[in-house]
XYZ file of C-alpha atoms in Angstrom:
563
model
C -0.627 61.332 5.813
C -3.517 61.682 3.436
C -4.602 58.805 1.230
C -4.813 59.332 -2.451
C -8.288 59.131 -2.022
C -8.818 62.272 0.432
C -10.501 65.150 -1.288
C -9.434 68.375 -0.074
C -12.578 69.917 -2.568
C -15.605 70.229 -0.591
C -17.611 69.781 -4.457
C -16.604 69.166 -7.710
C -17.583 72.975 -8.868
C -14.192 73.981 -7.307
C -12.282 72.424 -9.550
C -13.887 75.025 -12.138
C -10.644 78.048 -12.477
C -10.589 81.521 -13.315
C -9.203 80.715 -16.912
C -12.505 78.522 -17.638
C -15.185 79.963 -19.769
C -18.276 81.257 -17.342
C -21.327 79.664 -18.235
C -22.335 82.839 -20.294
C -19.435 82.323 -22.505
C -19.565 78.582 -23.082
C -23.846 79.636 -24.133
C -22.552 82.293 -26.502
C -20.073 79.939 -28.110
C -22.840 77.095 -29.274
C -23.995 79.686 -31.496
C -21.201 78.950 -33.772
C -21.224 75.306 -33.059
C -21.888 73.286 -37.148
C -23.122 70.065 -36.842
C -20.695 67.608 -38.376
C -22.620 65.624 -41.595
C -22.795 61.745 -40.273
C -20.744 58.988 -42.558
C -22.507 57.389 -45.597
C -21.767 54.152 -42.859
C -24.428 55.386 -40.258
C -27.062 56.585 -42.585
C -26.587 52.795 -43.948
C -27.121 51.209 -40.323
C -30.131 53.378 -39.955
C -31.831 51.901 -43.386
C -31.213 48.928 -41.915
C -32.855 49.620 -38.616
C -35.819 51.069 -40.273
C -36.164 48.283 -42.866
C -36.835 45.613 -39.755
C -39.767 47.825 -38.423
C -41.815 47.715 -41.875
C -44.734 45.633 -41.886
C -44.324 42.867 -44.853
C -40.397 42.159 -44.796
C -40.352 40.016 -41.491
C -40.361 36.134 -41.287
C -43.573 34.149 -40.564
C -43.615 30.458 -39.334
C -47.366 28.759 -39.717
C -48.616 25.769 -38.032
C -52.262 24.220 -38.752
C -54.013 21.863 -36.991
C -57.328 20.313 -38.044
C -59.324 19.129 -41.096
C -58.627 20.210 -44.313
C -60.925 22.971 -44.962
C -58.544 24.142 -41.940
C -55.675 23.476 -44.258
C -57.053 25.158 -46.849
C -57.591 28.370 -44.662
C -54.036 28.018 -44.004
C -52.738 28.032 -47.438
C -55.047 30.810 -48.624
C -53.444 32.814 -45.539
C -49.606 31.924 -46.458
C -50.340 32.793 -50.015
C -51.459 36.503 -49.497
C -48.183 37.139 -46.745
C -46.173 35.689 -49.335
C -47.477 37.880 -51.938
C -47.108 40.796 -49.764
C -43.543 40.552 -48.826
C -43.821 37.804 -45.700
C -41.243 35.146 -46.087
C -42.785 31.913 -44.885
C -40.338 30.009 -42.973
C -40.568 26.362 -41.583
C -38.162 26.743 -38.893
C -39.770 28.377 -35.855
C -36.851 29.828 -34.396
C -35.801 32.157 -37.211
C -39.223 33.218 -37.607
C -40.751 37.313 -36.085
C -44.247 35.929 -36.485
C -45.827 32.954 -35.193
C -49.387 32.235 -37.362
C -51.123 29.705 -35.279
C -54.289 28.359 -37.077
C -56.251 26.257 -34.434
C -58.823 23.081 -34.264
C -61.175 23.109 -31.317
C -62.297 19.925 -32.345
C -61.115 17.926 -29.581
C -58.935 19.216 -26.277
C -55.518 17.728 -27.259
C -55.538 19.673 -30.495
C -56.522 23.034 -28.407
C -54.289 22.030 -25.695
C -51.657 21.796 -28.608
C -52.865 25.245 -29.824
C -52.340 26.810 -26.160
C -49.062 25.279 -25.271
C -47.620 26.746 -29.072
C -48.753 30.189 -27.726
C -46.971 30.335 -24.358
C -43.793 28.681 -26.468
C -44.650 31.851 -28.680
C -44.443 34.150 -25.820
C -41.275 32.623 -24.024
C -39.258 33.011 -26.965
C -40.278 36.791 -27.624
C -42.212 36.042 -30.830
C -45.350 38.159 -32.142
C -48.239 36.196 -32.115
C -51.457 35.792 -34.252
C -53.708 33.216 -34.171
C -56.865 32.139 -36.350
C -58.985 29.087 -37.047
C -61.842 27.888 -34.958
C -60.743 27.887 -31.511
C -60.720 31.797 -31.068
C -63.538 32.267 -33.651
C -65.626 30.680 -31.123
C -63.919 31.151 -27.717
C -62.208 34.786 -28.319
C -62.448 35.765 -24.786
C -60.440 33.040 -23.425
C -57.639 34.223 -20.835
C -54.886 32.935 -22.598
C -56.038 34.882 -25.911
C -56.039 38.119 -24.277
C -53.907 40.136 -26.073
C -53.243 38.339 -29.385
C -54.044 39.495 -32.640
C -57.497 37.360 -33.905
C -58.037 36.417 -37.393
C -61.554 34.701 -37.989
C -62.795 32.104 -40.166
C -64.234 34.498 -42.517
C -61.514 36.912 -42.542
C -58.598 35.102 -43.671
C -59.157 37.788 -46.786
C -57.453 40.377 -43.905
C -54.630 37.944 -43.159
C -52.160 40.893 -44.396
C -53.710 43.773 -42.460
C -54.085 41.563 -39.258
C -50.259 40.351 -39.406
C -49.063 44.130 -40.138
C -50.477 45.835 -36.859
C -48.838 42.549 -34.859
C -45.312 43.518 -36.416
C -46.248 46.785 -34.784
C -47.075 45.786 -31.567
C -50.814 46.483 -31.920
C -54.014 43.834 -31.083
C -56.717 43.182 -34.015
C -59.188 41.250 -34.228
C -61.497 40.424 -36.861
C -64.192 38.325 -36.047
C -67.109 39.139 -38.333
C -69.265 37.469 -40.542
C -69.343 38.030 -44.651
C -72.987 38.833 -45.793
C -74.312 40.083 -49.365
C -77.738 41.799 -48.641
C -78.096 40.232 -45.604
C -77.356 36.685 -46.602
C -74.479 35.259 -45.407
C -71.444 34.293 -47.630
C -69.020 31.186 -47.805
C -66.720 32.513 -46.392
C -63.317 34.416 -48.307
C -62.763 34.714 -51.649
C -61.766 31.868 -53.805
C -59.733 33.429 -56.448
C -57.218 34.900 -53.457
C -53.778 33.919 -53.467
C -52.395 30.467 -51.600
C -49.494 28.106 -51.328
C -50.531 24.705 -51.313
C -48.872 22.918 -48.982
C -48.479 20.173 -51.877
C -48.281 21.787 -55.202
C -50.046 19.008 -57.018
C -53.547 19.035 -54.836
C -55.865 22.283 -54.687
C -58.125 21.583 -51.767
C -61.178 23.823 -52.126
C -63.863 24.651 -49.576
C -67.250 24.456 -51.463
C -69.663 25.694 -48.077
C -68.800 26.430 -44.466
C -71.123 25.757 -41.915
C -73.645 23.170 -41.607
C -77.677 22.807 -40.974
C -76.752 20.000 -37.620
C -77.443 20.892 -34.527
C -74.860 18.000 -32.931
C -74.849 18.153 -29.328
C -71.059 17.414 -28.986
C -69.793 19.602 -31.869
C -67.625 22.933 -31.002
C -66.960 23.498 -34.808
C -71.035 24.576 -34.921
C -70.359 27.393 -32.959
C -67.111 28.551 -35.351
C -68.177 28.276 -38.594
C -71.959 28.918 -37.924
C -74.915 27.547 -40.038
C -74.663 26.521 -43.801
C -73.326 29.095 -46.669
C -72.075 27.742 -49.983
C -70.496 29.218 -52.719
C -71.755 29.746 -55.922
C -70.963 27.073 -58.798
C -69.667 29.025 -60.906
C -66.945 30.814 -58.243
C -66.091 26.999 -57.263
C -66.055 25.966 -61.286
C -63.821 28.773 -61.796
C -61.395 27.954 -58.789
C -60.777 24.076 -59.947
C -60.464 25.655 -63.619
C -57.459 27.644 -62.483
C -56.132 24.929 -60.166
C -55.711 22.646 -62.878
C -53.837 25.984 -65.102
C -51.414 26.147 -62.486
C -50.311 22.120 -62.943
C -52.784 20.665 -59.782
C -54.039 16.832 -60.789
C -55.991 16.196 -57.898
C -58.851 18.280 -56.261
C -60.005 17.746 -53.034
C -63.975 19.121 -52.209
C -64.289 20.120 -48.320
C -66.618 21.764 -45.795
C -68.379 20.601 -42.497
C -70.502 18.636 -44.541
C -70.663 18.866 -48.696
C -73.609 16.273 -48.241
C -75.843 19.979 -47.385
C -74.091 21.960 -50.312
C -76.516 24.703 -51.767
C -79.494 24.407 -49.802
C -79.012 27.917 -48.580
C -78.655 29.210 -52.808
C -80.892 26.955 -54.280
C -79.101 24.007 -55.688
C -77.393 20.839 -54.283
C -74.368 18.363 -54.001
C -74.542 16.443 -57.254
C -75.096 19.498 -59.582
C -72.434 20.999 -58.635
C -70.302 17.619 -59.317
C -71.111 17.213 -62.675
C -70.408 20.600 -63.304
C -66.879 19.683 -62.242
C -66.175 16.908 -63.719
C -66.389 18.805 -67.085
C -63.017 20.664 -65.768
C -60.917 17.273 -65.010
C -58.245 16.899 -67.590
C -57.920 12.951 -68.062
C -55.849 11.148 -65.464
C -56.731 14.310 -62.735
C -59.052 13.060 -59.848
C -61.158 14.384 -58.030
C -62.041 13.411 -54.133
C -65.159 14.179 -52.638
C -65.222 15.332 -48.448
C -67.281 14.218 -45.468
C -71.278 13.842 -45.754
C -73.526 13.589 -43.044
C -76.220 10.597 -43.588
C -79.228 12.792 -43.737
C -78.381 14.966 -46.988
C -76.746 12.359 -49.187
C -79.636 9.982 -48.644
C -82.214 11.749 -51.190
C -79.184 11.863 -53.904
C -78.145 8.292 -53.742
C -78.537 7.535 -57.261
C -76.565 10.550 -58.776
C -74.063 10.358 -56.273
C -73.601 6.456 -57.881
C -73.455 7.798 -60.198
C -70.730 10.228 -60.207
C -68.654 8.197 -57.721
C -68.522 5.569 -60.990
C -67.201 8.292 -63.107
C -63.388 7.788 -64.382
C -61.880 11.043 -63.005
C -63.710 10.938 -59.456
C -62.360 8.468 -56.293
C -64.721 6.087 -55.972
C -64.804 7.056 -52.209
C -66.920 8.511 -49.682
C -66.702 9.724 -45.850
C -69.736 9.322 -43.611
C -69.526 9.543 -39.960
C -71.810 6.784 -38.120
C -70.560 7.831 -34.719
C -72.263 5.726 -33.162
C -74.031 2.517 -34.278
C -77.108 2.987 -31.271
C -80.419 5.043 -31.851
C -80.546 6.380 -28.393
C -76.744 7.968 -28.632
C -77.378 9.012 -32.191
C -80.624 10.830 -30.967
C -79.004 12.205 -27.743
C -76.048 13.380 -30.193
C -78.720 14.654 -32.387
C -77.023 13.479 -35.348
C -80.547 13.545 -37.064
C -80.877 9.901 -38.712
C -80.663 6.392 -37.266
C -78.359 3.722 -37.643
C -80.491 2.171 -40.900
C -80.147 5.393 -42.778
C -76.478 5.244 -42.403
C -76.753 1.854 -43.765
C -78.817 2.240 -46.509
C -76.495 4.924 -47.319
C -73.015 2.051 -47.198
C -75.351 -0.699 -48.650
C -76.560 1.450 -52.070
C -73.137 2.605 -52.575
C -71.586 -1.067 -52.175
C -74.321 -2.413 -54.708
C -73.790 0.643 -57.250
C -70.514 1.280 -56.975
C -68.572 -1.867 -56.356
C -65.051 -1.604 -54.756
C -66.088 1.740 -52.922
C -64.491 2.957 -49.823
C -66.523 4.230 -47.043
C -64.709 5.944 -44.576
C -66.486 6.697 -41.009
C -66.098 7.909 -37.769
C -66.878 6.467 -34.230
C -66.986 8.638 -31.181
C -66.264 6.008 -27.680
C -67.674 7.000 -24.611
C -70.754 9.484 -25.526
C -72.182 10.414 -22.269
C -75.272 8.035 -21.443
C -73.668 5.241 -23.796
C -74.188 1.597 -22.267
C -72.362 -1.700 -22.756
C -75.372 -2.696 -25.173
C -74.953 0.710 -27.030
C -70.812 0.062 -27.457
C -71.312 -3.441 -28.144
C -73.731 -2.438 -31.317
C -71.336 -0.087 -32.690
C -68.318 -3.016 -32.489
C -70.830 -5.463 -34.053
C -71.051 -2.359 -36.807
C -67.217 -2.303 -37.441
C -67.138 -6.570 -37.682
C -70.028 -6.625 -40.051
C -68.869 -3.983 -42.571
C -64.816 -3.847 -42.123
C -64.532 -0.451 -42.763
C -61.094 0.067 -44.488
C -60.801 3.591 -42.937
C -62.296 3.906 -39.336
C -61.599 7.476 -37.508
C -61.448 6.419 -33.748
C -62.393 9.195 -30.854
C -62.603 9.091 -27.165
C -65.315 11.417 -26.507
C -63.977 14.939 -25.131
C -66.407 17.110 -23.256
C -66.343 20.670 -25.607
C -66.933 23.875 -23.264
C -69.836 25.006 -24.310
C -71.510 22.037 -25.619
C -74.637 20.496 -24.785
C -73.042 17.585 -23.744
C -70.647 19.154 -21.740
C -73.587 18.898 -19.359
C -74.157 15.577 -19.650
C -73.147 13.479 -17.064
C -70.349 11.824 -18.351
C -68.952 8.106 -18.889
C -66.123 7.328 -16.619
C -62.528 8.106 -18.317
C -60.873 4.809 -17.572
C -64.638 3.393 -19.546
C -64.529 5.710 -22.305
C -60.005 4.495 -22.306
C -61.298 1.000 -22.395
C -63.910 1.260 -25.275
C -61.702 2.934 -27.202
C -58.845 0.472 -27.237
C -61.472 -2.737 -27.587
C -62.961 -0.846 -30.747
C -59.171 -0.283 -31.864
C -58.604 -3.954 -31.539
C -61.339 -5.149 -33.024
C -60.326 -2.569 -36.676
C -56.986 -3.997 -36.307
C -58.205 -7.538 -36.543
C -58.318 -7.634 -40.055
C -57.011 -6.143 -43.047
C -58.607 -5.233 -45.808
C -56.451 -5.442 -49.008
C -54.807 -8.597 -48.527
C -57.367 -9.488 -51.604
C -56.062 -7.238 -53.570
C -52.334 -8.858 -53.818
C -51.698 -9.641 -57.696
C -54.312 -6.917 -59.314
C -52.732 -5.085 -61.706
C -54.329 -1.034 -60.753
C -53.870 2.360 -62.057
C -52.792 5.034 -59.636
C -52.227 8.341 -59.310
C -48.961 9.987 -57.721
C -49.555 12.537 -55.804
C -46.866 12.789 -52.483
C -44.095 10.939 -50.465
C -44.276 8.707 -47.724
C -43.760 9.997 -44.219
C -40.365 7.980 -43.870
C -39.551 9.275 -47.130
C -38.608 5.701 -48.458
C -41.764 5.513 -51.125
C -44.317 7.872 -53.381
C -47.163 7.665 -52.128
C -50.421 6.629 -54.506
C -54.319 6.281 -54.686
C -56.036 3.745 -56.850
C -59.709 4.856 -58.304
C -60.941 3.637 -54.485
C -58.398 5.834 -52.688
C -56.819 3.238 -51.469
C -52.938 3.938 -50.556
C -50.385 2.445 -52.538
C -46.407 2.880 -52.111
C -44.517 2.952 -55.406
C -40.762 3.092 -55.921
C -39.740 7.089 -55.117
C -38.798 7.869 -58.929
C -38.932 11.471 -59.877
C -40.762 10.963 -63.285
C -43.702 9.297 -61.090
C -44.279 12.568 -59.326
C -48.033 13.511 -60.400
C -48.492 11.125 -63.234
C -50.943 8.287 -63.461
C -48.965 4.652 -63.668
C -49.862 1.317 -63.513
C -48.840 -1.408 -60.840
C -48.599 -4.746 -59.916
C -50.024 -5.138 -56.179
C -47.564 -7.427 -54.751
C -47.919 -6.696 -50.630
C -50.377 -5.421 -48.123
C -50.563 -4.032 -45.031
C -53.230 -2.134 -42.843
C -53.695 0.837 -44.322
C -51.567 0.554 -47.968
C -50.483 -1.634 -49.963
C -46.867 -1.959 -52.077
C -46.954 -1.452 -56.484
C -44.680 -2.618 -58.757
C -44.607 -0.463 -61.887
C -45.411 -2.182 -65.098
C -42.172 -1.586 -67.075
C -43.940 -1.937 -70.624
C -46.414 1.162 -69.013
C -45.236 4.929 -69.758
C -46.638 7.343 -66.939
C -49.459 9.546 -68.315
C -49.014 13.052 -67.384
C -52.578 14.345 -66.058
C -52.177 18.083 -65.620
C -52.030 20.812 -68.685
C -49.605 22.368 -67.164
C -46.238 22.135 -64.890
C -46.926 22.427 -61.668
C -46.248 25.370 -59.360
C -43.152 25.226 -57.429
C -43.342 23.842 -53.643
C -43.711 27.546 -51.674
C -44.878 28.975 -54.806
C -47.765 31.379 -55.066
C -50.834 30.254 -56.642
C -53.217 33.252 -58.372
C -50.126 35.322 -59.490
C -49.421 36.247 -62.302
C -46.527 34.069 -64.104
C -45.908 32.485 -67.185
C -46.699 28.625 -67.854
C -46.453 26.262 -70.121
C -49.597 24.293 -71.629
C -49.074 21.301 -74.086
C -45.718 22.796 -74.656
C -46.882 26.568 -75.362
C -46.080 29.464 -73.085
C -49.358 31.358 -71.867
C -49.261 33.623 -69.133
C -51.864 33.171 -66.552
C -54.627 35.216 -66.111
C -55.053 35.890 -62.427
C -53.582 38.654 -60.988
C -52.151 39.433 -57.695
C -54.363 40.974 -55.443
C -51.500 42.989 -53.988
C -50.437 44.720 -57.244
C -51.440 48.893 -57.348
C -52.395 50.686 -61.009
C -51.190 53.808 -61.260
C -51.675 54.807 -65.123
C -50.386 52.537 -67.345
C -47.444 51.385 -64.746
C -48.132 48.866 -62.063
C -46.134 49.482 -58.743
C -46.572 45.998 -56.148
C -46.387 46.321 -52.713
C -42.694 45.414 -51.895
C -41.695 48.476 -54.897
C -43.913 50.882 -52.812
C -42.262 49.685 -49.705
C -38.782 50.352 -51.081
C -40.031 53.698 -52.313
C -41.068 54.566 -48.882
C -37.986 53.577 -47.331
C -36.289 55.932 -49.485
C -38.402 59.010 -48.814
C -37.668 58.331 -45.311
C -33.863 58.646 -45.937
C -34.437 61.568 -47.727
C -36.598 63.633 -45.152
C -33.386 63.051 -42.801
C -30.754 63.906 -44.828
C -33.374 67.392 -45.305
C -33.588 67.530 -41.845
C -29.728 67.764 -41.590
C -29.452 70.329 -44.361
C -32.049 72.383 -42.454
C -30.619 72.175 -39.020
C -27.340 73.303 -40.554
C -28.621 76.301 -42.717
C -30.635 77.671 -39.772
């Protein structure tokens, strides 16, 4: 007996029968075949599928490493996705976009960089990266591929992020020049989000004139190019419009501002002082030894001024002649202290932050133990620690190179050595003004700076938020020390204006409120289209676009069913 499975059909075109339409027939008939219109539902689904492939209405996650002129670059990038539609989220996982803006400063922040772009990759995410890493190492394997935004084009964020969403690879690597001088870099007047609404950070030059044997920055951001006064006068005048109370100056070294244009460092100072409201601050950024030296007086001059920190960074790196000259840091170890010594005679109380790299290839036990007697003799409140890392690239890559387990060594006796003392334990019982500015990492405090940038925790009150107080010192530790506000004190409100929202654009324009009137600000956005009198932003003209896509398929429909 036959299973149920036997086939008694030698192919399936048997089981066609003579009642069937011949294939002639069933041809003739699709002739009066009329498409059936699809449901309102499935056009709806198909808005919705379209919508996710547009450039500008995904979600971008950014992550910055580095100094702040880094930061700044990042904030200046955020502010023009923002303004073109991006939502900037800061949870990774519900983010399209990753925006990784890199350090190549030392190896653990690039290894950092590297290891966020393979977690990138695993989890399916577009990736774009800027900052200095692939500005000066684009060919790198594990940057093959990516979407490239340099340190000069963060201006192109928008365009650069919009071909990722679409699968595509840019990169933009170029340098800015004006008749064949080269520029500071992007625009200042572009939109941003600061990452704290109360402090603009502003890059006055990138670049620098060293020639540092070490450095991998150098061969990022290139020699010296500052911007104009004016542009940077103009930038701290709208900061302060949109609520900001303190300003922080930046570059690879402001000490070399305006040699390339024809001015210099302390000119450009005064001329911004004239822009802080009373109570704002300003804080200056890192200076190399051999360009603040000849401006010594007028920098004592302005650190002494009310509205400016009375505080300075210069990186010693090394306290022996021989490493400083092999470095070619370009000064000696008495230059950097004439530099500490001036300011501590003209501007008493000042804090002089440094650096110190450990383990510089050729360094000896007499060269380390100069550089610890460095630390004893001026108990440098703020000391920047590095074990020397060996930059591809570099000079002294080539070197030949200190032992790691020496260069682990020095760098923990020199760490011992700063944490041997502490240097506001003084200071208990002085009654200081401060300025409030952000909140602790633990959250517990606000977080303060006296007129020497010194750290001070004050109770986390919300009308302390960006005023000026005063406060009883009563406890120190290493690197802050703990206020008590003065009860009979009111806290004096610095900015002429209320500050910007966190996430907020900055440059848009929005309506604000200065000394209790409403003025509209005067910047507009750079994404915003004129057409006649009307003015049509981008996220309108994407909407528009959306529609005229609907509308050529319902035509396409219409036509298909006429013809």
């Amino acid at each position: 007996m036959p299973s149920s499975c036997d086939s008694l059909m030698e192919d399936i075109e048997d089981m066609v029968s003579s009642s069937d339409p011949t294939p002639h027939e069933r041809q003739s008939a699709r002739k009066s075949i009329i498409p059936r219109a699809r449901k309102k539902k499935e056009l709806l689904n198909e808005e919705l599928q379209a919508d996710s492939l547009i450039p500008g209405t995904q979600k971008i996650w950014m992550k910055t490493w580095g100094c702040s002129h880094n930061n700044s670059d990042g904030e200046y990038m955020a502010g023009q996705l923002a303004a073109s539609g991006y939502k900037m989220t800061d949870d990774p996982t519900e983010a399209d976009v990753w925006l990784l803006n890199s350090c190549t400063v030392k190896n653990p922040a690039e290894d950092h960089f590297r290891n966020s772009i393979k977690k990138a990759q695993e989890q399916q995410k577009k990736v774009v990266v800027a900052g200095c890493v692939p500005q000066a190492q684009p060919r790198m394997d594990y940057l093959k591929g990516l979407s490239i935004i340099g340190v000069q084009q963060i201006d192109r964020v928008v365009e650069v992020v919009d071909e990722a969403v679409k699968g595509h690879s840019v990169r933009l690597l170029g340098q800015k020049k004006d008749g064949g001088r080269r520029l500071g870099g992007a625009r200042l007047d572009l939109p941003k989000i600061r990452k704290n609404p109360l402090i603009e950070i502003i890059s006055i030059n990138t670049g620098c004139l060293n020639a540092c044997t070490y450095c991998k920055t150098k061969h990022a951001r290139g020699d010296l190019a500052s911007y104009p006064i004016e542009e940077l006068v103009e930038r701290a005048r709208q900061s302060f419009q949109e609520g900001v109370c303190e300003i922080w100056l930046t570059s690879e070294d402001t000490g070399a501002y305006g040699r390339d244009i024809g001015t210099d460092l302390p000119t450009l100072l005064w001329r911004l002082v004239e822009e802080i409201p009373e109570g704002a601050m300003l804080r200056l950024g890192m200076t190399n030894p051999p360009y603040i030296l000849e401006h010594l007086e007028e920098m004592a001059k302005i650190l002494n001024h009310p509205r400016v920190y009375a505080f300075l960074h210069v990186p010693v790196q090394s306290a022996s002649d021989s490493v400083l000259m092999d470095m070619k840091r370009e000064y000696c170890i008495d230059d950097f202290k004439r530099v500490v010594d001036f300011l501590k005679e003209r501007v008493p109380g000042v804090t002089i932050a440094t650096d110190i790299i450990c383990g510089f290839p050729g360094e000896t036990e007499e060269d380390f133990q100069a550089t610890i007697d460095l630390v004893k003799a001026y108990r440098f409140p703020s000391l920047f620690i590095n074990q020397f890392y060996p930059r591809p690239g570099t000079p002294a890559a080539r070197l030949e190179q200190v032992p790691a387990h020496v260069k682990k060594q020095r760098t923990k006796e020199l760490s011992q050595v700063f944490h041997s003392y502490n240097p506001y334990d003084h200071k208990v019982g002085e009654r200081q003004h401060v300025l409030v500015t952000e909140e602790s990492f633990d959250s517990q405090y606000y977080v303060a700076h006296n007129k020497y940038y010194e750290q001070v925790l004050v109770p986390k009150r919300v009308e302390f938020k960006g005023k000026m107080i005063v406060v009883d010192v009563y406890e120190a530790g290493k690197h802050f020390m703990k206020g008590k506000p003065v009860e009979e004190s009111k806290p004096f409100t610095p900015s002429i204006a209320m500050p910007l929202q966190k996430g907020e654009v900055s440059g848009l324009l929005q309506e604000q409120k200065v000394n209790g009137v409403h003025v509209s600000a005067p910047t507009p956005s750079p994404c915003t289209f004129s057409i006649g009198s009307n003015s049509l932003d981008r996220e309108m003209l994407k909407k528009i676009g959306i529609g005229l896509a609907l509308a050529a398929v319902i035509l396409a429909y219409i036509v298909q069913r006429v013809y």
